[in-house]
XYZ file of C-alpha atoms in Angstrom:
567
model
C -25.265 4.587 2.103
C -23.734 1.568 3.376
C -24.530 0.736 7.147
C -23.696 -2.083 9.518
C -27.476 -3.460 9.638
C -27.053 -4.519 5.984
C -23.629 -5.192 6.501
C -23.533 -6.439 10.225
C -19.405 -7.012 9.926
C -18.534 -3.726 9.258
C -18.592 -2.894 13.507
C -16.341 -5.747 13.535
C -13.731 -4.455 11.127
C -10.246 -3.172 12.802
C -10.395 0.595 13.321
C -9.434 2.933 10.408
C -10.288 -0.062 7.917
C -12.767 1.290 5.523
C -16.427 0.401 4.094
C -15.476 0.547 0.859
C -11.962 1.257 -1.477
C -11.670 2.894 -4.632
C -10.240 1.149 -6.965
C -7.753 2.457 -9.128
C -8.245 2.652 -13.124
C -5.097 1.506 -13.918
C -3.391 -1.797 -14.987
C -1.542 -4.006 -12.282
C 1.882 -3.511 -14.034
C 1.215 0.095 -13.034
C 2.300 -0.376 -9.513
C 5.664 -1.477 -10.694
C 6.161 1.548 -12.347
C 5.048 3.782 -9.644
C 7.374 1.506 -7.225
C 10.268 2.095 -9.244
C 9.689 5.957 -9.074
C 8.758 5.626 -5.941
C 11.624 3.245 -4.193
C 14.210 3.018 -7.267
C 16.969 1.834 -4.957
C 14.844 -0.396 -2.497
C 15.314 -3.988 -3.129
C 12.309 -5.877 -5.028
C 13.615 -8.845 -5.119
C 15.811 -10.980 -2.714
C 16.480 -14.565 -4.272
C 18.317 -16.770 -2.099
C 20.683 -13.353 -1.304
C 20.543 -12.499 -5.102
C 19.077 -8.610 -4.623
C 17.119 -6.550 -7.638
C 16.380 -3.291 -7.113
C 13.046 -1.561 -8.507
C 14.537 0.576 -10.694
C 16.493 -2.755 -11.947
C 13.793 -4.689 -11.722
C 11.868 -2.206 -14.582
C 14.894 -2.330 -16.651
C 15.084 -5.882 -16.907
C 10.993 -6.208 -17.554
C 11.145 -3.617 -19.921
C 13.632 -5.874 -21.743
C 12.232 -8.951 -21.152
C 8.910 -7.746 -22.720
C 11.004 -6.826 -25.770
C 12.096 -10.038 -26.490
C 8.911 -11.441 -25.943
C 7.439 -8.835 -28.680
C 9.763 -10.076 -30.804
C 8.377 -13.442 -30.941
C 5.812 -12.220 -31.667
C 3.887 -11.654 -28.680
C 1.223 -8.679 -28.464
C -1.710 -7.655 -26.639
C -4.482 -10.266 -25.719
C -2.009 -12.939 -26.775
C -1.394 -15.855 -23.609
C 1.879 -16.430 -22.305
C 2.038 -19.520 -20.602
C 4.911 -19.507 -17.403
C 5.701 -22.748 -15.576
C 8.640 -21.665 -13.142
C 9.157 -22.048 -9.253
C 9.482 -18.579 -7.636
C 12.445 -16.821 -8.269
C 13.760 -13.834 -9.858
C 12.602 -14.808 -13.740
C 9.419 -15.668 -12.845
C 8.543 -12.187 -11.255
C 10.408 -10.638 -14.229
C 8.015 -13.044 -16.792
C 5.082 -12.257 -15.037
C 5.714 -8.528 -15.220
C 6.767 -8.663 -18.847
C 3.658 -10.394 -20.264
C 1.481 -7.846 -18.421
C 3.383 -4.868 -19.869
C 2.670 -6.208 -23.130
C -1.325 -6.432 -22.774
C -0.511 -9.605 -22.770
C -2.488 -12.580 -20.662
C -0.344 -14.481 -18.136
C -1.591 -17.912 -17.684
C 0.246 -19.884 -14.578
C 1.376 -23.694 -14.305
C 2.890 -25.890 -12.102
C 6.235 -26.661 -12.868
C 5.976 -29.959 -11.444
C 2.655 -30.860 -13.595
C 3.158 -34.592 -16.125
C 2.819 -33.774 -19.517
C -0.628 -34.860 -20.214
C -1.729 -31.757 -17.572
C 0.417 -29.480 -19.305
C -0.744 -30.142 -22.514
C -4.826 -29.760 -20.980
C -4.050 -26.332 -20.157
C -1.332 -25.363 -23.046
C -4.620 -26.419 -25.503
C -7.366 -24.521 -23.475
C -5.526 -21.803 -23.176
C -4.130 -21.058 -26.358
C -0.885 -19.768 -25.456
C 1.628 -19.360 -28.080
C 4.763 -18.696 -25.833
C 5.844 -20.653 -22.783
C 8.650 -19.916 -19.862
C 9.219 -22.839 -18.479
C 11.929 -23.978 -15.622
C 14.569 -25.809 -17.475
C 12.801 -29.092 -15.922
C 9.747 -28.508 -17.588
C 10.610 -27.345 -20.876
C 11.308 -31.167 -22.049
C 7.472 -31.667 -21.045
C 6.040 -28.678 -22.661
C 8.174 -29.568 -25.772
C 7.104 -33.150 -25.822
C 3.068 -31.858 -26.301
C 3.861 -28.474 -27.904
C 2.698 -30.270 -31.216
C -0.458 -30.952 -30.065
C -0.816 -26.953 -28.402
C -0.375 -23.441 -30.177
C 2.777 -22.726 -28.746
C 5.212 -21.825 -30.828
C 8.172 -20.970 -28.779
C 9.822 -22.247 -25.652
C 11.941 -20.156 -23.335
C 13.969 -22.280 -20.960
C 14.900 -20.956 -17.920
C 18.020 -21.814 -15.685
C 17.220 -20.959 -12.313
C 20.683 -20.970 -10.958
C 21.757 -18.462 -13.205
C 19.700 -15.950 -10.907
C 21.553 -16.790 -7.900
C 24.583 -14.272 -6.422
C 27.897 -14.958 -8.010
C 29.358 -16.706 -5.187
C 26.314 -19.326 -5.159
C 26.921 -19.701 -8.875
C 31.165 -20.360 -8.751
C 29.808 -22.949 -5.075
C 27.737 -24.887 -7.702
C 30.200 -25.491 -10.103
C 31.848 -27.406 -7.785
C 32.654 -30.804 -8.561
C 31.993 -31.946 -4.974
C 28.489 -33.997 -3.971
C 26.781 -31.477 -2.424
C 27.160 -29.086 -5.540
C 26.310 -31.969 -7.592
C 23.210 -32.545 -6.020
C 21.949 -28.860 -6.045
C 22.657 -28.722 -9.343
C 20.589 -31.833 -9.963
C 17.384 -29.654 -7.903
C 17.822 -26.512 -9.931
C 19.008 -27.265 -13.198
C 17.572 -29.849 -16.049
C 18.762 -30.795 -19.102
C 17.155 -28.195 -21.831
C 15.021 -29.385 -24.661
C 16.700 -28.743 -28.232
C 13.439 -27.869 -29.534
C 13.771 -24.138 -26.224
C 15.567 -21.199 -26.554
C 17.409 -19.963 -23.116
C 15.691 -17.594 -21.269
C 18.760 -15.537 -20.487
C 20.651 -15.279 -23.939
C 17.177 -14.332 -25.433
C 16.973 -11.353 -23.011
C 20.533 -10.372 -23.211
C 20.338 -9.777 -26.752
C 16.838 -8.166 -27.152
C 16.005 -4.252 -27.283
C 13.744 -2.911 -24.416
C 9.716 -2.475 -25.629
C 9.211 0.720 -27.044
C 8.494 3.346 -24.857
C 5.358 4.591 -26.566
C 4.144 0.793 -26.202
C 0.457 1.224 -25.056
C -0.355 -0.600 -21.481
C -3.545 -2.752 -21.343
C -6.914 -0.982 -19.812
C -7.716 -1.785 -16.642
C -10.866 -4.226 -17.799
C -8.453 -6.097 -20.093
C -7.803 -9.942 -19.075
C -4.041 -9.791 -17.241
C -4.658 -13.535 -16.034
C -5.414 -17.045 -16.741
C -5.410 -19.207 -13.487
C -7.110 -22.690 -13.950
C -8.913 -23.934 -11.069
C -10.928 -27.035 -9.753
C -8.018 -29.486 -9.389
C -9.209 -30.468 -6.382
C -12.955 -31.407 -7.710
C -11.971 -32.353 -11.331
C -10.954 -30.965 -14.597
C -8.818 -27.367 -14.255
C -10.398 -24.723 -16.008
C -9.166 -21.283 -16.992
C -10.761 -18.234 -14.286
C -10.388 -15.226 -16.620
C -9.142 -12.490 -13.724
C -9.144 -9.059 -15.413
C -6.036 -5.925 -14.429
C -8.894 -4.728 -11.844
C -9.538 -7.750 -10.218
C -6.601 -7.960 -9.320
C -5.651 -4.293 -8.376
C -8.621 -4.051 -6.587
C -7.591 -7.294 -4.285
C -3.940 -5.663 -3.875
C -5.758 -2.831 -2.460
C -8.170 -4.396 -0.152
C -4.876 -6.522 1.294
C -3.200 -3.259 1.771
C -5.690 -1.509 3.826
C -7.088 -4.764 5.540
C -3.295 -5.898 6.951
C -2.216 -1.939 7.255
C 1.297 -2.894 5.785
C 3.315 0.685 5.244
C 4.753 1.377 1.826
C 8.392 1.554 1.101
C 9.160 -0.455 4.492
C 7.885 -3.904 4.058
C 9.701 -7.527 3.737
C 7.235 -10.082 2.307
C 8.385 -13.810 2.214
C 7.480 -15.600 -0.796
C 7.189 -19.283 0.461
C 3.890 -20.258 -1.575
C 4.085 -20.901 -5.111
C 3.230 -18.093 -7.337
C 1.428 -20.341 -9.915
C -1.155 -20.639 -7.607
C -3.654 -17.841 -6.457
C -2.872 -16.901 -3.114
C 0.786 -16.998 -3.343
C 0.521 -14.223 -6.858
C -1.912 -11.758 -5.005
C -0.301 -12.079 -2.008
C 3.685 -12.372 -2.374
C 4.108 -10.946 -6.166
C 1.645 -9.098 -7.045
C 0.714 -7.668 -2.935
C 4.849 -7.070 -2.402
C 5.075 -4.773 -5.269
C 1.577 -2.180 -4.869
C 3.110 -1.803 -1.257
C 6.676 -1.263 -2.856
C 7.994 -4.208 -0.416
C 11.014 -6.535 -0.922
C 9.887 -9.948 -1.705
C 12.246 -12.255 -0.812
C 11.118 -15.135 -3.018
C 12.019 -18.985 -1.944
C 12.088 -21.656 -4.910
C 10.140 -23.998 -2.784
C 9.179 -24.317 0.639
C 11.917 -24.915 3.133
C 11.710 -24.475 6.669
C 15.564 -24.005 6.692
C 16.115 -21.791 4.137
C 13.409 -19.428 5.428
C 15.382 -19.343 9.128
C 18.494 -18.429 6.946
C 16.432 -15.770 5.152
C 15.366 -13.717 8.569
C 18.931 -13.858 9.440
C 19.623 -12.136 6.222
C 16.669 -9.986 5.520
C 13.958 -10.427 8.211
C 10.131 -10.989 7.437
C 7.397 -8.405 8.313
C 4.487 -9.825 6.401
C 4.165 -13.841 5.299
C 1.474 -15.553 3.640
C 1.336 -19.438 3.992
C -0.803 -22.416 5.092
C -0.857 -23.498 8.156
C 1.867 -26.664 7.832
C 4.267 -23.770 6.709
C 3.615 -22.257 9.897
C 3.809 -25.027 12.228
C 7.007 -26.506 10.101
C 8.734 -22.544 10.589
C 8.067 -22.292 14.379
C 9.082 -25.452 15.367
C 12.209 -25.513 13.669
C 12.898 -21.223 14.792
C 12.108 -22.631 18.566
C 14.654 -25.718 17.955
C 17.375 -22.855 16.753
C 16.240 -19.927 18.910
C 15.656 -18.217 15.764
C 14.133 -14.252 16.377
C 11.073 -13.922 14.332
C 9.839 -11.161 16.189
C 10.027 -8.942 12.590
C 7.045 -10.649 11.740
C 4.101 -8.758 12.287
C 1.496 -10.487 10.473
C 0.992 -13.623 8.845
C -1.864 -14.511 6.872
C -3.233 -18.211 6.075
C -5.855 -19.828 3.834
C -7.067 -22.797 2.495
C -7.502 -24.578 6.019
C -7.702 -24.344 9.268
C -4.937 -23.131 11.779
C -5.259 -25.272 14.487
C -4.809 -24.295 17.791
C -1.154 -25.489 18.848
C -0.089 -23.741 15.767
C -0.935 -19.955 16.307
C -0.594 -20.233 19.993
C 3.279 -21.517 18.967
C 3.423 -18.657 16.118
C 1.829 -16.121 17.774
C 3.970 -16.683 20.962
C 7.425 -16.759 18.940
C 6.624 -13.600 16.307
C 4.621 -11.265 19.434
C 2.125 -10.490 15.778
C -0.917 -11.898 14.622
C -1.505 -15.289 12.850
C -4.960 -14.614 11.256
C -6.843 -16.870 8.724
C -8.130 -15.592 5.601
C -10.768 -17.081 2.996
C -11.261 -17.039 -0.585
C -10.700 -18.731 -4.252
C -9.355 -18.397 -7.346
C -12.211 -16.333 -8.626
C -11.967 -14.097 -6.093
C -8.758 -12.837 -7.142
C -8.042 -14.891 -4.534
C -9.446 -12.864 -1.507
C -12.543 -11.993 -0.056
C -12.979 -12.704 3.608
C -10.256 -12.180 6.213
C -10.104 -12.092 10.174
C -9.364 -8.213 11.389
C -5.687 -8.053 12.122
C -6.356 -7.367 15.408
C -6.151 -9.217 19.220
C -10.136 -9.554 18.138
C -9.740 -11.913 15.390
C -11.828 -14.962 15.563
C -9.679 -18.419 15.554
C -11.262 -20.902 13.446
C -13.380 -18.558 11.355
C -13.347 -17.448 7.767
C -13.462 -13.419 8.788
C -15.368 -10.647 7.640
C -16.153 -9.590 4.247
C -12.975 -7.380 2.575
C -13.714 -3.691 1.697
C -16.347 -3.582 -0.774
C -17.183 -7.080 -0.578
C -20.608 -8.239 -0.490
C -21.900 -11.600 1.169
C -25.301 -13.488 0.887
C -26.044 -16.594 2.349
C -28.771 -18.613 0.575
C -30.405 -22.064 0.000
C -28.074 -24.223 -1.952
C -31.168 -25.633 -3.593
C -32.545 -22.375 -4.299
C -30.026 -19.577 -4.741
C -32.537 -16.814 -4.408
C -33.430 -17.500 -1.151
C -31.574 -15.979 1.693
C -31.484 -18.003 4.572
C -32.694 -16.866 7.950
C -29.744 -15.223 10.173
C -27.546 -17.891 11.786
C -28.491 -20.942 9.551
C -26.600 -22.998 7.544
C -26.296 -22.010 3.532
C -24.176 -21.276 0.784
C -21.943 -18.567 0.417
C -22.598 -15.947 -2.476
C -19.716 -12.852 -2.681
C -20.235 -9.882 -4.784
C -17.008 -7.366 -5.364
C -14.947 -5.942 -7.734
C -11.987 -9.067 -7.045
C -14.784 -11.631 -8.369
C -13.911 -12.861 -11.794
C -15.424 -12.290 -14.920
C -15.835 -16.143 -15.646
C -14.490 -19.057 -16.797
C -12.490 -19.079 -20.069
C -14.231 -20.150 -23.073
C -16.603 -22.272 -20.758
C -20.166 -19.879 -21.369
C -22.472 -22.635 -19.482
C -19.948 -23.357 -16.299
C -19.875 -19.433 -15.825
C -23.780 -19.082 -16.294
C -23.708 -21.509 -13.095
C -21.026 -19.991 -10.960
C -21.915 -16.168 -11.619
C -25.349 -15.477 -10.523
C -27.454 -12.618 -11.904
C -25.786 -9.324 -10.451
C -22.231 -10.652 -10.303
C -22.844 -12.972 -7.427
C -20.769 -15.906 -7.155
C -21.381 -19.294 -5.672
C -18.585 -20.352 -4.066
C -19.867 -23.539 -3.144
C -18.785 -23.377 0.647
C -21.487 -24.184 3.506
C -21.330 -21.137 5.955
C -23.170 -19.628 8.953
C -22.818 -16.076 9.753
C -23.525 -14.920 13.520
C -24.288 -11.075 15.011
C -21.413 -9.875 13.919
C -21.137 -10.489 11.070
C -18.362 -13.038 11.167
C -18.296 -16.183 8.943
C -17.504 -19.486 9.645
C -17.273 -22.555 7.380
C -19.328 -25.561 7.629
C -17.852 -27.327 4.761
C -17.740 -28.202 0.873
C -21.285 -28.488 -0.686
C -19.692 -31.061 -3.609
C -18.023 -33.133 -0.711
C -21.078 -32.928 1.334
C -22.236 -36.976 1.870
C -25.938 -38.236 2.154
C -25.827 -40.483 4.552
C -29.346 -42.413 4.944
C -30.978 -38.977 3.781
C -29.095 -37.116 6.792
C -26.551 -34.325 5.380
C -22.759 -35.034 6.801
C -20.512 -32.603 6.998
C -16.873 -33.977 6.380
C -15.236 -31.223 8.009
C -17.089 -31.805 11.684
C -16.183 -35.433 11.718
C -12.847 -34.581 10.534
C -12.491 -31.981 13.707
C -13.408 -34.664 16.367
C -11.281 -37.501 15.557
C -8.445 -35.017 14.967
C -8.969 -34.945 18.624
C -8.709 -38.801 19.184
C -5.457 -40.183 20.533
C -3.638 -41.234 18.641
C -4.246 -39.971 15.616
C -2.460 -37.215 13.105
C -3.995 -36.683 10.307
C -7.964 -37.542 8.331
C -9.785 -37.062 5.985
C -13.678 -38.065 5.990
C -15.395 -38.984 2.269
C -18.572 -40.786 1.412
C -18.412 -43.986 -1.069
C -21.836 -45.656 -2.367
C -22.810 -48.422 -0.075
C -25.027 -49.944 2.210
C -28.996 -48.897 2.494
C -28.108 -45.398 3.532
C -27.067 -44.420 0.085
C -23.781 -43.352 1.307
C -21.354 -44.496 3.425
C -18.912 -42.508 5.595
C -15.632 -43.871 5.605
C -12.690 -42.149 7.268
C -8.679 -42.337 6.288
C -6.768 -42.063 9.177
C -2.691 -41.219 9.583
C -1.242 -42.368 12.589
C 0.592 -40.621 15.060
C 2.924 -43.943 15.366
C 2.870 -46.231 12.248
C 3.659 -48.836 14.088
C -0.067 -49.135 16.140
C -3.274 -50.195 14.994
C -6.776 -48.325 15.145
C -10.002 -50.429 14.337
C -13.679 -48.622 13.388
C -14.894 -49.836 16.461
C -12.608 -47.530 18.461
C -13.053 -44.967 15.989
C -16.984 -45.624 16.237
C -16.792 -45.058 20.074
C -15.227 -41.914 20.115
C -17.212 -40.570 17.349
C -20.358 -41.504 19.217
C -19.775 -39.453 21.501
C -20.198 -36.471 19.767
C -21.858 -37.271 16.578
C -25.172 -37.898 15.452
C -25.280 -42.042 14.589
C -25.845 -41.449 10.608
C -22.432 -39.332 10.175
C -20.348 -41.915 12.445
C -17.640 -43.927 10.081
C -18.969 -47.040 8.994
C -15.165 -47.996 7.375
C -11.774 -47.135 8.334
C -8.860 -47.027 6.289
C -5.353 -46.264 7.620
C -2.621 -44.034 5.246
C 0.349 -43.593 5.514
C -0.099 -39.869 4.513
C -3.211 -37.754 2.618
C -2.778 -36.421 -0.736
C -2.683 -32.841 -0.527
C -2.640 -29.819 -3.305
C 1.016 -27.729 -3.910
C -0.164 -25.897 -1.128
C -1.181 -28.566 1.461
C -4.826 -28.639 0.957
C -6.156 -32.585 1.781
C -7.334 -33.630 -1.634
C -10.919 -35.449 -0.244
C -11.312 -36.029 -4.270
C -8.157 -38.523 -4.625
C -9.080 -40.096 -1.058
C -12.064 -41.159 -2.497
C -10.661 -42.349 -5.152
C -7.635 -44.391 -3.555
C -10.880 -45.598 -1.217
C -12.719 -46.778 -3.851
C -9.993 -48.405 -5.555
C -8.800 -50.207 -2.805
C -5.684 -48.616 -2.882
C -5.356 -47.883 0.426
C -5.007 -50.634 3.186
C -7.200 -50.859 6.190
């Protein structure tokens, strides 16, 4: 029986949000089917006005896995995709998981030489690629298994009269064009003529079991080499759940907005994959534009929207500029920072809903902690456990030892949205899945009474400064306060007698002023204990960030050590 002293966060969860969830047997590409029962005539997907219904949306996947069967495609095979959201990517995705096939996901945008790291680790014999991409998958396909490249014209997905606008020959046409379309490979099929002319899969074609691998997603970009997190059908159904009941979004009668990337983790659980188990509309935006997402809540106004919180800030200011209503928009979700303050008080003041933060990672499906969507939520914190999620916090040094309540440790999760490992990498998995299907996450955390989490910071960018532990992220937090300054990022270089040295990479508010360490020395003394006070400044004139804004402390470090970047 489960009760709140071994699980102090359950008497913080929102009422009517349950202990535990049951998790379906059933593949993901299930809840498209039941959707299309369900809502045949509801829109699934809005693209830039272009509207599929469920029941067409079915049609067209059934169809789609056809053709991909008769390349040759079956069941355990990989299917690499490397498209910006849109209408073929949600039909791709769909179709490789109705075959029992294994989706693996790419940015479109990646060089060649990252392309071809994950095209060989993978194995994947097919790839859909964005019209822009295709010359770069072809240019390494020798050196990969894939056999076959589909190139994919996103403007042919667009409504008729955005189609007959961009065959304009005026400059604005011109230069859409330029944004949507690329010049196809010789060496790719089209996406579209290869669908038009296939037969639909069989209808006795079996679907995959529930423990079968539906997804590739590499990971650790952000640390070092990407590797493949093998994320089964019930991984992921089980994290479409747990979103369902944790945000209480009703089926049949949502609007979810699309503005991450699906090739990455949180924007596939939570726009694609999330949109359809609900039976939603997801109105799916090729890339992130503040703009086009004001003209979308004219047209078909949000409910539910994932992002990060620059999306956020970018959305509201622009919607206050224009006196745009987003008062549809009940709840909003972010991850993989910190909201700060000026941000939700803006969103939260503009919408009348809830901005709430949520935590997790790729091998978590990509959930597993999220703030109650409630008036009780706790700003700057990770959240509670999800349904049937299981924390420990323990001694990074030893792993088996819980530390006492309230301390600092490192983060273990236990649930049915953890992955099964890391594809075809036996000793990485031995050291990120702990006996009893814990995972270490690698996240300094403290937990308080109620069982609400908060993070401390990254154990691999933790610096040891003259044997004292640093903390980027609390450094980072006080001279985001500082006048006078936008943007930093704290990292630790070799140097000095202390081991390491703490440097910090500043963006000014106004390029056009100077900062030197000694003022950023003052103000850190103030707060900070002497050993994690900068030693070095450098000023940028922005941070390198992930697709989805994450600072990349990796790269600063790098750039730092390099001398790259001017102080």
């Amino acid at each position: 029986m489960t009760t709140t002293s071994d699980r102090p966060w359950l008497a913080s969860y929102a009422p009517g949000t349950p202990a535990e969830i049951e998790v379906p047997d059933e593949p993901l590409v299930a809840s498209l089917v039941r959707a299309a029962e369900q809502h045949p005539d509801r829109v699934a997907v809005d693209f830039l006005g272009r509207e599929t219904t469920y029941a067409e949306l079915l049609v067209e996947v059934e169809r789609a896995a056809g053709a991909l069967h008769g390349l040759g495609v079956r069941a355990g095979d990989r299917v690499a995709i490397a498209l910006p959201n849109g209408r073929a990517h949600v039909v791709a995705f769909w179709a490789v998981l109705r075959l029992g096939a294994v989706v693996v996901e790419h940015n479109p945008t990646y060089s060649a030489a990252e392309l071809e790291h994950q095209l060989h680790d993978s194995g994947a014999t097919v790839a859909v690629c964005w019209e822009q991409t295709a010359a770069r998958v072809c240019e390494v396909r020798a050196r990969t298994a894939v056999t076959t490249v589909l190139a994919v014209d996103i403007s042919r997905d667009l409504p008729w009269r955005s189609r007959l606008a961009l065959a304009l020959p005026v400059p604005a046409a011109r230069r859409t064009r330029a944004k949507m379309r690329g010049p196809a490979p010789s060496g790719a099929l089209p996406w579209h003529t290869v669908l038009a002319h296939a037969e639909p899969l069989a209808p006795d074609h079996p679907y995959p079991a529930s423990g079968d691998v539906a997804l590739l997603q590499y990971t650790g970009g952000t640390t070092g080499t990407p590797k493949g997190a093998v994320l089964t059908h019930r991984n992921l159904v089980a994290n479409a759940v747990q979103g369902a009941v944790w945000t209480g979004l009703q089926s049949g009668s949502e609007t979810i907005y699309g503005a991450l990337p699906f090739f990455h983790a949180f924007g596939l659980t939570l726009c694609l994959a999330f949109a359809t188990r609900v039976g939603a509309t997801l109105v799916a935006f090729p890339t992130f534009d503040p703009d086009a997402v004001l003209r979308a809540q004219a047209r078909r106004p949000a409910t539910f929207m994932p992002g990060v919180a620059p999306m956020f800030d970018r959305v509201a200011r622009a919607a206050e500029e224009r006196g745009t209503d987003l008062r549809s928009i009940r709840v909003a979700i972010a991850g993989a920072m910190p909201i700060p303050a000026e941000t939700a008080e803006r969103w939260e003041r503009l919408t009348g809903g809830l901005l709430i933060e949520g935590y997790g990672m790729t091998e978590t499906s990509p959930v597993a902690l999220g703030n109650p969507c409630t008036p009780d939520r706790r700003p700057g914190a990770l959240g509670l456990p999800f349904p049937s999620t299981e924390i420990r916090i323990v001694d990074p040094e030893d792993p088996a030892r819980d530390v006492a309540a309230g301390e600092r440790g490192e983060l273990l999760v236990r649930g049915p949205q953890v992955f099964s490992g890391y594809w075809q990498r036996p000793e990485e998995t031995a050291e990120q899945l702990l006996d009893g299907g814990w995972l270490r996450t690698g996240d300094v955390v403290t937990m308080d009474d109620d069982g609400v989490v908060t993070l401390v910071d990254r154990i691999k960018e933790m610096i040891i400064a003259g044997g004292f532990k640093v903390y980027p992220s609390q450094v980072e937090d006080h001279l985001r306060t500082m006048p006078g300054v936008a943007d930093v990022a704290v990292v630790g270089v070799p140097g000095g007698d202390l081991g390491e040295k703490v440097v910090a990479a500043v963006v000014l508010e106004d390029p056009t002023r100077t900062l030197d360490v000694a003022a950023v020395r003052a103000w850190c003394e103030q707060r900070l204990a002497r050993y994690a006070v900068p030693r070095e400044l450098v000023i940028m004139t922005e941070l390198p960030r992930s697709q989805i804004g994450k600072v990349l402390r990796r790269v600063v470090r790098e750039r730092v050590l390099a001398g790259d970047a001017p102080a």
